[in-house]
Each structure stands twice: as structure tokens, then as C-alpha cells.
Coordinates of C-alpha atoms in Angstrom, one line a residue:
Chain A
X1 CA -21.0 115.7 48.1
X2 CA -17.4 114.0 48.0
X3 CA -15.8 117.2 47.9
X4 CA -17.9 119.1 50.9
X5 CA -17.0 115.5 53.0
X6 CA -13.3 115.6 51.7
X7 CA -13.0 119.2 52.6
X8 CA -14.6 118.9 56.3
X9 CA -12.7 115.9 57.0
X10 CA -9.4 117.9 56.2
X11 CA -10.7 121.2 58.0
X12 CA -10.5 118.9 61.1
X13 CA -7.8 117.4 60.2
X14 CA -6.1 120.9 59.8
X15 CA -7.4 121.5 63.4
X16 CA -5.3 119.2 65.3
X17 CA -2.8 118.6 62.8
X18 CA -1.0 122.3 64.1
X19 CA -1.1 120.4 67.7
X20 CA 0.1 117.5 66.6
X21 CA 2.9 118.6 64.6
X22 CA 4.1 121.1 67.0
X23 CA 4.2 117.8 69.9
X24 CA 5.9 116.0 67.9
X25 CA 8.7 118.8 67.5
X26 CA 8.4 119.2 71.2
X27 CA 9.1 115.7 71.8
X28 CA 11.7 115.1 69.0
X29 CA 13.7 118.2 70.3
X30 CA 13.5 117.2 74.0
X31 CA 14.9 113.9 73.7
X32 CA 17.9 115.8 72.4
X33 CA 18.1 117.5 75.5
X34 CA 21.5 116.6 77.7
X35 CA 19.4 116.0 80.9
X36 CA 17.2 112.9 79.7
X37 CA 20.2 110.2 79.4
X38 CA 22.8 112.4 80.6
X39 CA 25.6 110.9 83.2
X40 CA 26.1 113.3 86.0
X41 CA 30.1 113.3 87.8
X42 CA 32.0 115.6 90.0
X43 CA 34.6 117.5 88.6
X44 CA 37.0 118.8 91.3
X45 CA 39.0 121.9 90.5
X46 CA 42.3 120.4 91.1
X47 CA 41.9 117.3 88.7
X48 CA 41.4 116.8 85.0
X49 CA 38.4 114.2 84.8
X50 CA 38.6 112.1 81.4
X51 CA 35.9 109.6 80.1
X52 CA 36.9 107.2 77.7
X53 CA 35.4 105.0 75.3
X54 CA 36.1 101.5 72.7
X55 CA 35.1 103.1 69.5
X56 CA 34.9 101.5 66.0
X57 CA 35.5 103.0 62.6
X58 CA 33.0 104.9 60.7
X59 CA 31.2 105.3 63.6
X60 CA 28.9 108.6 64.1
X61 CA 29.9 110.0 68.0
X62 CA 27.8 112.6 69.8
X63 CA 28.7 114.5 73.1
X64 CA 26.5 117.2 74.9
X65 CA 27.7 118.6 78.0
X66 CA 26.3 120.8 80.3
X67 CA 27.2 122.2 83.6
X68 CA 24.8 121.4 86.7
X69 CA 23.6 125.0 88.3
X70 CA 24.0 125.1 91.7
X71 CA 22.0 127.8 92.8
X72 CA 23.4 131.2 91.1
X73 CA 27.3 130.1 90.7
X74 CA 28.1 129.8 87.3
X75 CA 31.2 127.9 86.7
X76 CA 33.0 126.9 83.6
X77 CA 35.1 124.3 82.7
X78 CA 37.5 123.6 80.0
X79 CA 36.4 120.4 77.3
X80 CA 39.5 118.1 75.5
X81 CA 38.1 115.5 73.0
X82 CA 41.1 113.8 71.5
X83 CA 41.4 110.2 69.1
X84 CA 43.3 107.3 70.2
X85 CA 46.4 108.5 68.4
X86 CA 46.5 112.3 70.3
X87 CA 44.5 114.1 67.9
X88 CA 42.4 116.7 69.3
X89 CA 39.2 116.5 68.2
X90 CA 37.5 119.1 70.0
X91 CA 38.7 121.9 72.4
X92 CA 36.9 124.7 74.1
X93 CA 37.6 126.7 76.9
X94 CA 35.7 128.4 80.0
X95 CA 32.2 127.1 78.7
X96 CA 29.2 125.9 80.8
X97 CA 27.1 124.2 78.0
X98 CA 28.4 122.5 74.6
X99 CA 28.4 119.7 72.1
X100 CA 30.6 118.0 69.7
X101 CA 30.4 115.5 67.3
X102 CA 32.6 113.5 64.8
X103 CA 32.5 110.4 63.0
X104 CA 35.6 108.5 64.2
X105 CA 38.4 107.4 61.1
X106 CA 39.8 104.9 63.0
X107 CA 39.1 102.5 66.3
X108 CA 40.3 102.9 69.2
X109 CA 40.1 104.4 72.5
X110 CA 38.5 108.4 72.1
X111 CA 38.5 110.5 75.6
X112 CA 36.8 113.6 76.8
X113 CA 38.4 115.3 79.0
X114 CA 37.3 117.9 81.9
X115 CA 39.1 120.5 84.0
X116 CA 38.8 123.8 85.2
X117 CA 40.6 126.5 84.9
X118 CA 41.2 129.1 87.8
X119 CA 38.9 128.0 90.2
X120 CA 39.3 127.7 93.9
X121 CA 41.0 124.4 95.1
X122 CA 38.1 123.3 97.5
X123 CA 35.7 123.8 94.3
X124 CA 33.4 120.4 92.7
X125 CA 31.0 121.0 89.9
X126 CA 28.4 118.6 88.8
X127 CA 28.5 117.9 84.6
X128 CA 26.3 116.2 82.7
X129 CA 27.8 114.3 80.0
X130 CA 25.5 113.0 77.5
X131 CA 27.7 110.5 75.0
X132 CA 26.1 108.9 72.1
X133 CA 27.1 106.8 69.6
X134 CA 26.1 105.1 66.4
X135 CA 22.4 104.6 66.7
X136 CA 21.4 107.0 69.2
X137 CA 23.7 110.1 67.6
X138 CA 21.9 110.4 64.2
X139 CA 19.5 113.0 64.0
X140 CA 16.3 110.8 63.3
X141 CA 14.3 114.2 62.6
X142 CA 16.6 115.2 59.9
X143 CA 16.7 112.0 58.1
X144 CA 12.7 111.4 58.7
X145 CA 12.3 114.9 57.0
X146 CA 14.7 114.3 54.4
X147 CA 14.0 110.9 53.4
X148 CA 10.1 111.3 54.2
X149 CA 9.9 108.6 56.4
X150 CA 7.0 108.5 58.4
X151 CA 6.9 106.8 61.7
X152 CA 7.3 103.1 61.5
X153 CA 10.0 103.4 58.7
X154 CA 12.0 105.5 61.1
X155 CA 11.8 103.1 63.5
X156 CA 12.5 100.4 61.4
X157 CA 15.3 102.1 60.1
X158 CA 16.8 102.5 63.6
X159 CA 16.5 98.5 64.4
X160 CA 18.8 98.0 61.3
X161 CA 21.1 100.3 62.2
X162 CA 21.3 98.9 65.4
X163 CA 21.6 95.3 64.3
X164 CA 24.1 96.0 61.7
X165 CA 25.8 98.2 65.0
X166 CA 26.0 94.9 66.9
X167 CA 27.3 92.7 63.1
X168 CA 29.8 95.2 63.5
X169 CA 31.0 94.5 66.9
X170 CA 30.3 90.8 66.8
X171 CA 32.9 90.7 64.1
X172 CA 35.5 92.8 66.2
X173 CA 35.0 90.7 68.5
X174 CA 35.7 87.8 67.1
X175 CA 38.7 89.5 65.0
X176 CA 39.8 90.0 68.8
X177 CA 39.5 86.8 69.6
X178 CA 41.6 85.7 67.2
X179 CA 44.4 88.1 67.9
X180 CA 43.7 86.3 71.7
X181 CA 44.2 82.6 70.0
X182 CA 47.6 83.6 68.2
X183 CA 49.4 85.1 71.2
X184 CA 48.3 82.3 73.4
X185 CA 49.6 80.4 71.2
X186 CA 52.9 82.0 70.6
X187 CA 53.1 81.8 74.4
X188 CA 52.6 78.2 74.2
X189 CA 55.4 77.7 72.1
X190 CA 57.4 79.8 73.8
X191 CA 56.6 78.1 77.1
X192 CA 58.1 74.9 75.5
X193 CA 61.2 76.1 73.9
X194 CA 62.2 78.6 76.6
X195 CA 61.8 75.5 79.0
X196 CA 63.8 73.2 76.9
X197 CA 67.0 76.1 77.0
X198 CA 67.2 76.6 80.0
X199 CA 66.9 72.5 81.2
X200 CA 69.9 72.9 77.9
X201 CA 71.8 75.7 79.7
X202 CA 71.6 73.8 83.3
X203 CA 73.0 71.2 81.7
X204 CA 75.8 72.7 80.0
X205 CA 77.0 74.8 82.7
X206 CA 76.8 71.6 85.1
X207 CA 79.0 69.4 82.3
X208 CA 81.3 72.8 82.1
X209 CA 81.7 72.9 86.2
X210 CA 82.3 68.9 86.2
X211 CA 85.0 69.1 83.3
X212 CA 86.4 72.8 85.2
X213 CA 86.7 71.3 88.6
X214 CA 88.4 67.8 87.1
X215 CA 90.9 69.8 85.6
X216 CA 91.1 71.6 88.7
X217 CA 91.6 68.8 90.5
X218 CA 94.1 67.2 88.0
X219 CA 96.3 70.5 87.8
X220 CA 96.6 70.6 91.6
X221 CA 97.9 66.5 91.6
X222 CA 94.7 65.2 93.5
X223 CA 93.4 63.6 91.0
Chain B
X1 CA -5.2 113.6 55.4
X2 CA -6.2 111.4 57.9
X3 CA -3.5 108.1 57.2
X4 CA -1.1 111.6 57.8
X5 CA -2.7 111.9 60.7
X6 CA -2.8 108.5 62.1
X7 CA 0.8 108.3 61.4
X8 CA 1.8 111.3 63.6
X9 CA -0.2 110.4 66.2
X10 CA 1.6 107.0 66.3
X11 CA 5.3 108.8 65.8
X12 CA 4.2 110.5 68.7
X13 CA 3.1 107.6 71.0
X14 CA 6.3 105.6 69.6
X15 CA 8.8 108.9 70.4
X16 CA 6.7 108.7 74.1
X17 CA 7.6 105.2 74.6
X18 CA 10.8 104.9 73.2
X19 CA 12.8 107.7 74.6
X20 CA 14.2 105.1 77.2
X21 CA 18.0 105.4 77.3
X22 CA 20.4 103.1 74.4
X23 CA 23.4 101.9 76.5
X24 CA 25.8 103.9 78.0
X25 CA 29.3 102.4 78.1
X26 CA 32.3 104.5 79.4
X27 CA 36.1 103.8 80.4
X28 CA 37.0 105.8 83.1
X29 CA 40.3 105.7 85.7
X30 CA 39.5 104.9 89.1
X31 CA 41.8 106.9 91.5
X32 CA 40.2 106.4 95.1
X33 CA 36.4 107.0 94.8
X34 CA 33.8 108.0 91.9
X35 CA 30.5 108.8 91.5
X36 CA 28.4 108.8 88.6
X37 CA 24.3 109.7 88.5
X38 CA 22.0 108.7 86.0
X39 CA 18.3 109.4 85.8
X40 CA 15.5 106.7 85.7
X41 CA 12.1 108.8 84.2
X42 CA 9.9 106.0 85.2
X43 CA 9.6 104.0 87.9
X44 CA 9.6 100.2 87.1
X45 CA 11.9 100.5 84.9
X46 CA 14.7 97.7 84.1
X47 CA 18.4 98.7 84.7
X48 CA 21.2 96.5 83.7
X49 CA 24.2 97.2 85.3
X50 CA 27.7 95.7 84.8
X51 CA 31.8 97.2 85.4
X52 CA 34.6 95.3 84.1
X53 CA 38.6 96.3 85.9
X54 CA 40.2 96.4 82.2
X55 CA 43.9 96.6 84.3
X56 CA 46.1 98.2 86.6
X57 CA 47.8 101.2 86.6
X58 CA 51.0 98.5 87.8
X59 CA 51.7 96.6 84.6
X60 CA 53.8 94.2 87.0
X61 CA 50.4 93.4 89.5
X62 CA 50.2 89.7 88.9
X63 CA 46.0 89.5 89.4
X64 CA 43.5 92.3 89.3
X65 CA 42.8 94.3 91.6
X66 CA 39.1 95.0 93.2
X67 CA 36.7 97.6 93.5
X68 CA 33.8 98.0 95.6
X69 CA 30.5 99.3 94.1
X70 CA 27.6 100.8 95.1
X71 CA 23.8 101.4 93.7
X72 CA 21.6 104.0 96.1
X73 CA 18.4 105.1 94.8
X74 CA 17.0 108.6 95.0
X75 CA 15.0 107.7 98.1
X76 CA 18.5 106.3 99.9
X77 CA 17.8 102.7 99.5
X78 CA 21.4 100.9 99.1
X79 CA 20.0 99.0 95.8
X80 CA 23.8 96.6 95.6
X81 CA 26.9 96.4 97.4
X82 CA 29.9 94.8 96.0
X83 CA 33.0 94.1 97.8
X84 CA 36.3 94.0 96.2
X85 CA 35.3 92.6 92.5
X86 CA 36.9 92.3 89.4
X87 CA 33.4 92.4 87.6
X88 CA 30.4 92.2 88.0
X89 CA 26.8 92.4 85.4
X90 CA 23.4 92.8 87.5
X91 CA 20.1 94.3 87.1
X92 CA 17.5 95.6 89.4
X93 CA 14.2 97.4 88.9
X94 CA 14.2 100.9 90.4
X95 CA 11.9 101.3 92.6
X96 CA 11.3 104.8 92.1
X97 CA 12.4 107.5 89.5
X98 CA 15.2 109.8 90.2
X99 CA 18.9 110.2 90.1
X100 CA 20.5 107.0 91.3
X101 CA 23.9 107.2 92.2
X102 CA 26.6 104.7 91.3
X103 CA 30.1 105.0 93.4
X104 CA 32.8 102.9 93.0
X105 CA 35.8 103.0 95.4
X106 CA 39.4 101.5 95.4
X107 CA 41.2 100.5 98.6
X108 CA 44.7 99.3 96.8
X109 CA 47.1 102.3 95.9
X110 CA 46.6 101.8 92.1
X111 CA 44.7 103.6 89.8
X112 CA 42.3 101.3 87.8
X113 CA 40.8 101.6 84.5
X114 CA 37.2 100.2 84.8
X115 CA 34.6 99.9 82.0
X116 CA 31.3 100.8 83.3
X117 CA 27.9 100.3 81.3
X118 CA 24.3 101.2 82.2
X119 CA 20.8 100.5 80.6
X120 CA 18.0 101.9 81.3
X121 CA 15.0 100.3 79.9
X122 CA 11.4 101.2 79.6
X123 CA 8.6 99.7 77.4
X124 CA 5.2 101.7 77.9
X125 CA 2.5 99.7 78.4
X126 CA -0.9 100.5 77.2
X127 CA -2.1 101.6 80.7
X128 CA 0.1 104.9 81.0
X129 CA -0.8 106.1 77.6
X130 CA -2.8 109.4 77.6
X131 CA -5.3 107.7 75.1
X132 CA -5.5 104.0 75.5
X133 CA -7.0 103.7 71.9
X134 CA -4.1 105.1 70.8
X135 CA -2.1 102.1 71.4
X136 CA -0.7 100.2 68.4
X137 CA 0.4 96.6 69.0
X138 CA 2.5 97.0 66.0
X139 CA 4.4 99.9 67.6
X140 CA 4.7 98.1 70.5
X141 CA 5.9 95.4 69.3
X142 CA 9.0 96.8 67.3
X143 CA 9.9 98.8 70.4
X144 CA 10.0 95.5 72.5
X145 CA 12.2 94.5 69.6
X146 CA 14.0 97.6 69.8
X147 CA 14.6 97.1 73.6
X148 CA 16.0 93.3 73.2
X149 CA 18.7 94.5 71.1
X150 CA 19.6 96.9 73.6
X151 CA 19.8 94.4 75.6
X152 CA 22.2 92.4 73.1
X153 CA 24.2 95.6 73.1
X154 CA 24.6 95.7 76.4
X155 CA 26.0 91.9 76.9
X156 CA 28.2 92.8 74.4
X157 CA 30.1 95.5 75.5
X158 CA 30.6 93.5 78.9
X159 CA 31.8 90.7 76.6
X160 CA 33.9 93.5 74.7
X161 CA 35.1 94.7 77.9
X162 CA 36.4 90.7 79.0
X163 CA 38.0 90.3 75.9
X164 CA 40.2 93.9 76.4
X165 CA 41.3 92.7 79.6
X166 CA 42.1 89.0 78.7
X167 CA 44.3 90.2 75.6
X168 CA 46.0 92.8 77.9
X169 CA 46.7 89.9 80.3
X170 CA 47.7 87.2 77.4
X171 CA 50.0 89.6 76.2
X172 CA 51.7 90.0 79.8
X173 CA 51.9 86.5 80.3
X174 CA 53.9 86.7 76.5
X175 CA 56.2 88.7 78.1
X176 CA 56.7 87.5 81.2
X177 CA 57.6 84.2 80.2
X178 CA 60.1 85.1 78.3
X179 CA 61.7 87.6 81.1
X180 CA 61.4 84.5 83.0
X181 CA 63.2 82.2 81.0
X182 CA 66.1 84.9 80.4
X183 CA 66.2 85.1 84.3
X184 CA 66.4 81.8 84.9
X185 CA 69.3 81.4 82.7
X186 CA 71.5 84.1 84.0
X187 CA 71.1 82.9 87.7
X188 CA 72.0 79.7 86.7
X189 CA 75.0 80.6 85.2
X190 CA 75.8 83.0 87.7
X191 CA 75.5 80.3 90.2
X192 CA 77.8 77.9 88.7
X193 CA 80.5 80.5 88.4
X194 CA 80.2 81.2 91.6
X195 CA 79.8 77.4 92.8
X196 CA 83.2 77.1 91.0
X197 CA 85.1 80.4 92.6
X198 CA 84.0 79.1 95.7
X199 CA 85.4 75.8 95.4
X200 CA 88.9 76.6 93.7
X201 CA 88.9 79.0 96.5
X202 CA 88.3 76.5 99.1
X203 CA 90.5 73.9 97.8
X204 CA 93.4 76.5 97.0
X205 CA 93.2 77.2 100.5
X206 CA 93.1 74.5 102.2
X207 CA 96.2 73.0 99.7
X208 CA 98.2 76.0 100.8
X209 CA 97.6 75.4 104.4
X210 CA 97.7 71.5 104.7
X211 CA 100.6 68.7 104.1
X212 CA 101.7 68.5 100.7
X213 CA 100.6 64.3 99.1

């Protein structure tokens, strides 16, 4: 009896599961698509368009571009990443769809630039950039599978990442801050001294015009 | 079988609630006008908003400089209209979904570096689920939790964004008081030497042309 129940209940089960696993793949996959957080610009031909961003160390960075179709016209552009010491990170010419992904070594300012190449001057294309970082760039469906998580302990495991995301920042921030504190307070002393010379200097060049001007004075028999 | 079951059901329901958009935060240079889109999926949804100037293209302009923004929804509706600001953090509820365009534009002749950050955030409630028994409050729950800390994320990289600018101006002012205190100096001098010439000149003069004491 256990094992006719057992085996019915999985025969369903093995029913739906198909259906069930194949959404799931569906819905995992599309929301790596570029179009579903993607932020659409213009790129005119004549200008390179760069988009920037404050990165930390260590930290996971993922970039899907695509080129908007307007109507049959396919155009392609040309894709620069580079680190915040001139490193190019990523190149590729003359493409309409890409990605690119790197884990940044050290902080700083990483751009992704956009230009065309050999296009008429009057020409603007739409791109969708889709730029994700930290969090959001891991590939949830890889680690689930690998680390046979099932759903809540994905999700869990995102919120930590994310909270140990904003530890991170909270303690650039405040190593920031102190940078902040130290030059306004170098600039606090040097309000003070710099002050104090030049009242010094006033005074000295207006003791060194009164002793000039007396023997001045005396050398021309006035005085 | 069926707890595997259960669970993929719930992924499922979670990944259909959840897909709402983590924050977006870009640097970009501002030459005269720019226009960025971003989709809303749902209508009702919360988007947070905010741009920060980070600085002048002129490192000599002594404040910063403005830009005005616009927010125009898919159906044309001018959503926010900001004149000449240095910053600015809002958040409206879009009305409906679409793109919604964002377009900032800069009157002065510099080019600006702005930081601009959008957050799009959606919770599903248990009435647009396909299967309202399929709603766990557990689920729920974490991705209301999930959505608050994109929310902390989001104030955050506005306060990140304050504290670029602030050590950009700090360390201008650095400079410039000691330019200032160099300059100060030197036309001091310069005018007592010429204070000096002037007089000796005048006296010279005047002693060459007049009665001898």
C-alpha cells in the first residue's frame, strides 16, 4: 500500500515537475536578459558616449549591451571598458549585442565607453546598457545548482550578500570621511598660518618702506 | 517529491516577485542635454530617483553649477521638473508601465560630471499572483526585506555621491588658500616697491626743480 501511494504521488509529481522545472529556467534565464533593467541612451555617430561608475575592490561587475533595432537597420558600435588607472578591460569592435564581466582589483572609477565607427554624421542609435554589480551580477542559477540551494537559501544568501555589499560601502564611506576631516583640517591650519605671514610680511615691508624713505629723506638733507 | 515540489513552486513565485530592478547608479558627463530610459514592468511601482553634480569641467568655478531635470512617463505626463539644481533625491509612483524618460540639460558652457541613480521597486502582492494559494508570507516577507535594503543602497550611493563632491571641493579650498596667501604676499610687496619708486621719484623731482634749503 505505501509503495503504490508513494509511487502515484511521485507519478504526479513527475507530471508537473517537467513544467515546473522548465518555468523556472524560463524565468531564471529571462531575468538575465539586457531588456528587463537595462538603461536605454542615444549614441550619436560623431561622439564617444562613456558611462562611469564608483567601484570597490573585489567586487564582481556585469555589463550586457545591446543595440535597439530600429526597424531593419542594423548598426554597430564599438565597446571600451577600461579601470580607473587606463587598463582596458574589455574591447570589441563593430558589434550590436555583447557582455563583459570582471571582478575589479582595485577601486575606483571603471567606464564603458561607446562610439561608432564609420557611420553617417546625422546617425543616433538607441543602446541598452544593462550594468550590474556585486549582488545583482552573480549568477544565482549556477551557485543554487552548485551549492544545492533551494529557494529560500538562495534568497537568503542574496540578503547577505547585499548587507555585507552595504558593510562594505558604509566603511568606505566613513574611511572617506576621514580623509574629508584631515584635509579640512590641514586647511584650517593653513588658514591660520598663511594669515599670520602675510599680516608678518605687511608688516615688514611697511617697517622696510619707513626705514627706506627715512634714509631717503636723511640722504637728501630734509630730514 | 512533493517538499521538491513545493520548493520550486515557491522559487518560482519568489523569481516572479523579485525580478524588480537592484539600483542602478552611473557617472556620466553632461555636455548640453541627455537622455536616459528605463523600463517600469508594473504599474504602481516605487521609483526613487536622485542626481548629484560631482564637479565641473572648470576646476577654477567657485560653486557648482546646475542642471535641469526632467521625468516624462510613457503616456507623456511631465512626472518632475527641476530647475537649475545641484542635487536632488525624489520618488514618485509611475503611473503606468513603460519606458520613462529621464533628460537632464545644462545651460552654462561646462561640461558636468553628474551621478545619477534609479530604483525601481516592486513587491507582488498576493492579488496579482496566478495562484493566490501560492502565496507564502515567508517569501514575502524576505523580499520586503530584500527591497528595504535596496532602498539602504540607494541612500547610500547619494550619500557616496555627497561625499565625492565635498572631498573634491575641500581639497580646492586646500589649494586655493594657499594660492591665495602666496598672492597676497607678492602684491604686497609689489606695492611697496612701487609705493617707494614712486615717492623717491616724486621727491627727486621736485628737489631738482625747487629752491635748494
Amino acid at each position: 500500500m505505501e509503495r503504490a501511494k508513494k509511487s502515484s504521488a511521485s507519478s504526479r509529481a513527475g507530471l508537473v515537475l517537467p513544467w515546473v522545472a522548465f518555468l523556472q529556467l524560463v524565468l531564471m534565464a529571462g531575468s538575465g536578459l539586457v531588456g528587463v533593467d537595462a538603461l536605454r541612451f542615444e549614441v550619436p555617430a560623431a561622439a564617444t558616449k562613456c558611462i562611469a561608475e564608483e567601484i570597490q575592490p573585489n567586487v564582481l561587475v556585469l555589463g550586457d549591451y545591446s543595440v535597439v533595432s530600429a526597424g531593419d537597420a542594423s548598426h554597430r558600435i564599438t565597446v571600451k571598458v577600461t579601470s580607473p588607472y587606463g587598463q582596458q578591460l574589455y574591447f570589441q569592435e563593430n558589434v550590436q549585442v555583447g557582455q563583459f564581466g570582471f571582478t575589479t582589483k582595485e577601486g575606483g572609477n571603471f567606464m564603458a565607453c561607446f562610439w561608432m565607427q564609420n557611420a553617417p554624421q546625422t546617425l543616433t542609435i538607441s543602446l541598452d546598457l544593462d550594468w550590474k554589480t556585486g549582488v545583482a551580477a552573480k549568477d544565482w542559477e549556477d551557485i543554487a545548482k552548485k551549492d544545492k540551494l533551494d529557494g529560500m537559501e538562495v534568497e537568503l544568501r542574496k540578503l547577505e550578500e547585499a548587507v555585507e555589499s552595504i558593510h562594505a560601502e558604509m566603511l568606505y564611506l566613513r574611511d572617506r570621511e576621514k580623509e574629508m576631516r584631515n584635509i579640512n583640517e590641514v586647511t584650517n591650519a593653513r588658514v591660520a598660518w598663511f594669515s599670520i605671514m602675510s599680516l608678518f610680511i605687511c608688516l615688514s615691508v611697511a617697517g622696510w618702506q619707513l626705514w627706506h624713505l627715512k634714509s631717503f629723506f636723511e640722504r637728501k638733507k630734509l630730514l | 517529491m512533493e517538499i521538491d515540489l513545493c520548493f520550486r513552486i515557491a522559487l518560482l513565485v519568489l523569481l516572479a516577485s523579485c525580478v524588480a530592478g537592484p539600483v542602478q547608479g552611473i557617472r556620466f558627463v553632461l555636455d548640453r542635454k541627455e537622455c536616459f530610459s528605463h523600463e517600469v514592468h508594473w504599474e504602481h511601482d516605487n521609483v526613487d530617483v536622485s542626481f548629484v553634480v560631482i564637479k565641473a569641467d572648470n576646476p577654477w568655478s567657485f560653486n557648482r553649477l546646475g542642471v535641469d531635470l526632467t521625468v516624462e512617463a510613457p503616456n507623456g505626463r511631465l512626472l518632475y521638473n527641476g530647475h537649475q539644481k545641484e542635487d536632488d533625491k525624489f520618488e514618485f509612483e509611475a503611473p503606468v508601465r513603460g519606458f520613462y524618460r529621464f533628460c537632464f540639460s545644462n545651460i552654462s558652457p561646462m561640461h558636468e560630471t553628474i551621478d545619477f541613480d534609479v530604483h525601481i521597486g516592486h513587491i507582488t502582492s498576493r492579488e496579482e499572483l496566478a495562484k493566490p494559494e501560492d502565496f507564502d508570507p515567508l517569501l514575502h516577507q524576505i523580499s520586503v526585506i530584500e527591497e528595504a535594503l535596496y532602498g539602504v543602497r540607494f541612500e547610500q550611493h547619494w550619500l557616496q555621491a555627497q561625499t565625492d563632491h565635498q572631498a573634491i571641493m575641500n581639497e580646492a579650498m586646500s589649494r586655493r588658500v594657499i594660492y591665495k596667501a602666496l598672492l597676497e604676499s607678492a602684491a604686497l610687496v609689489a606695492c611697496s616697491f612701487l609705493q617707494v619708486f614712486l615717492l623717491q621719484r616724486l621727491f627727486e623731482r621736485k628737489l631738482g626743480k625747487g629752491s635748494r634749503v
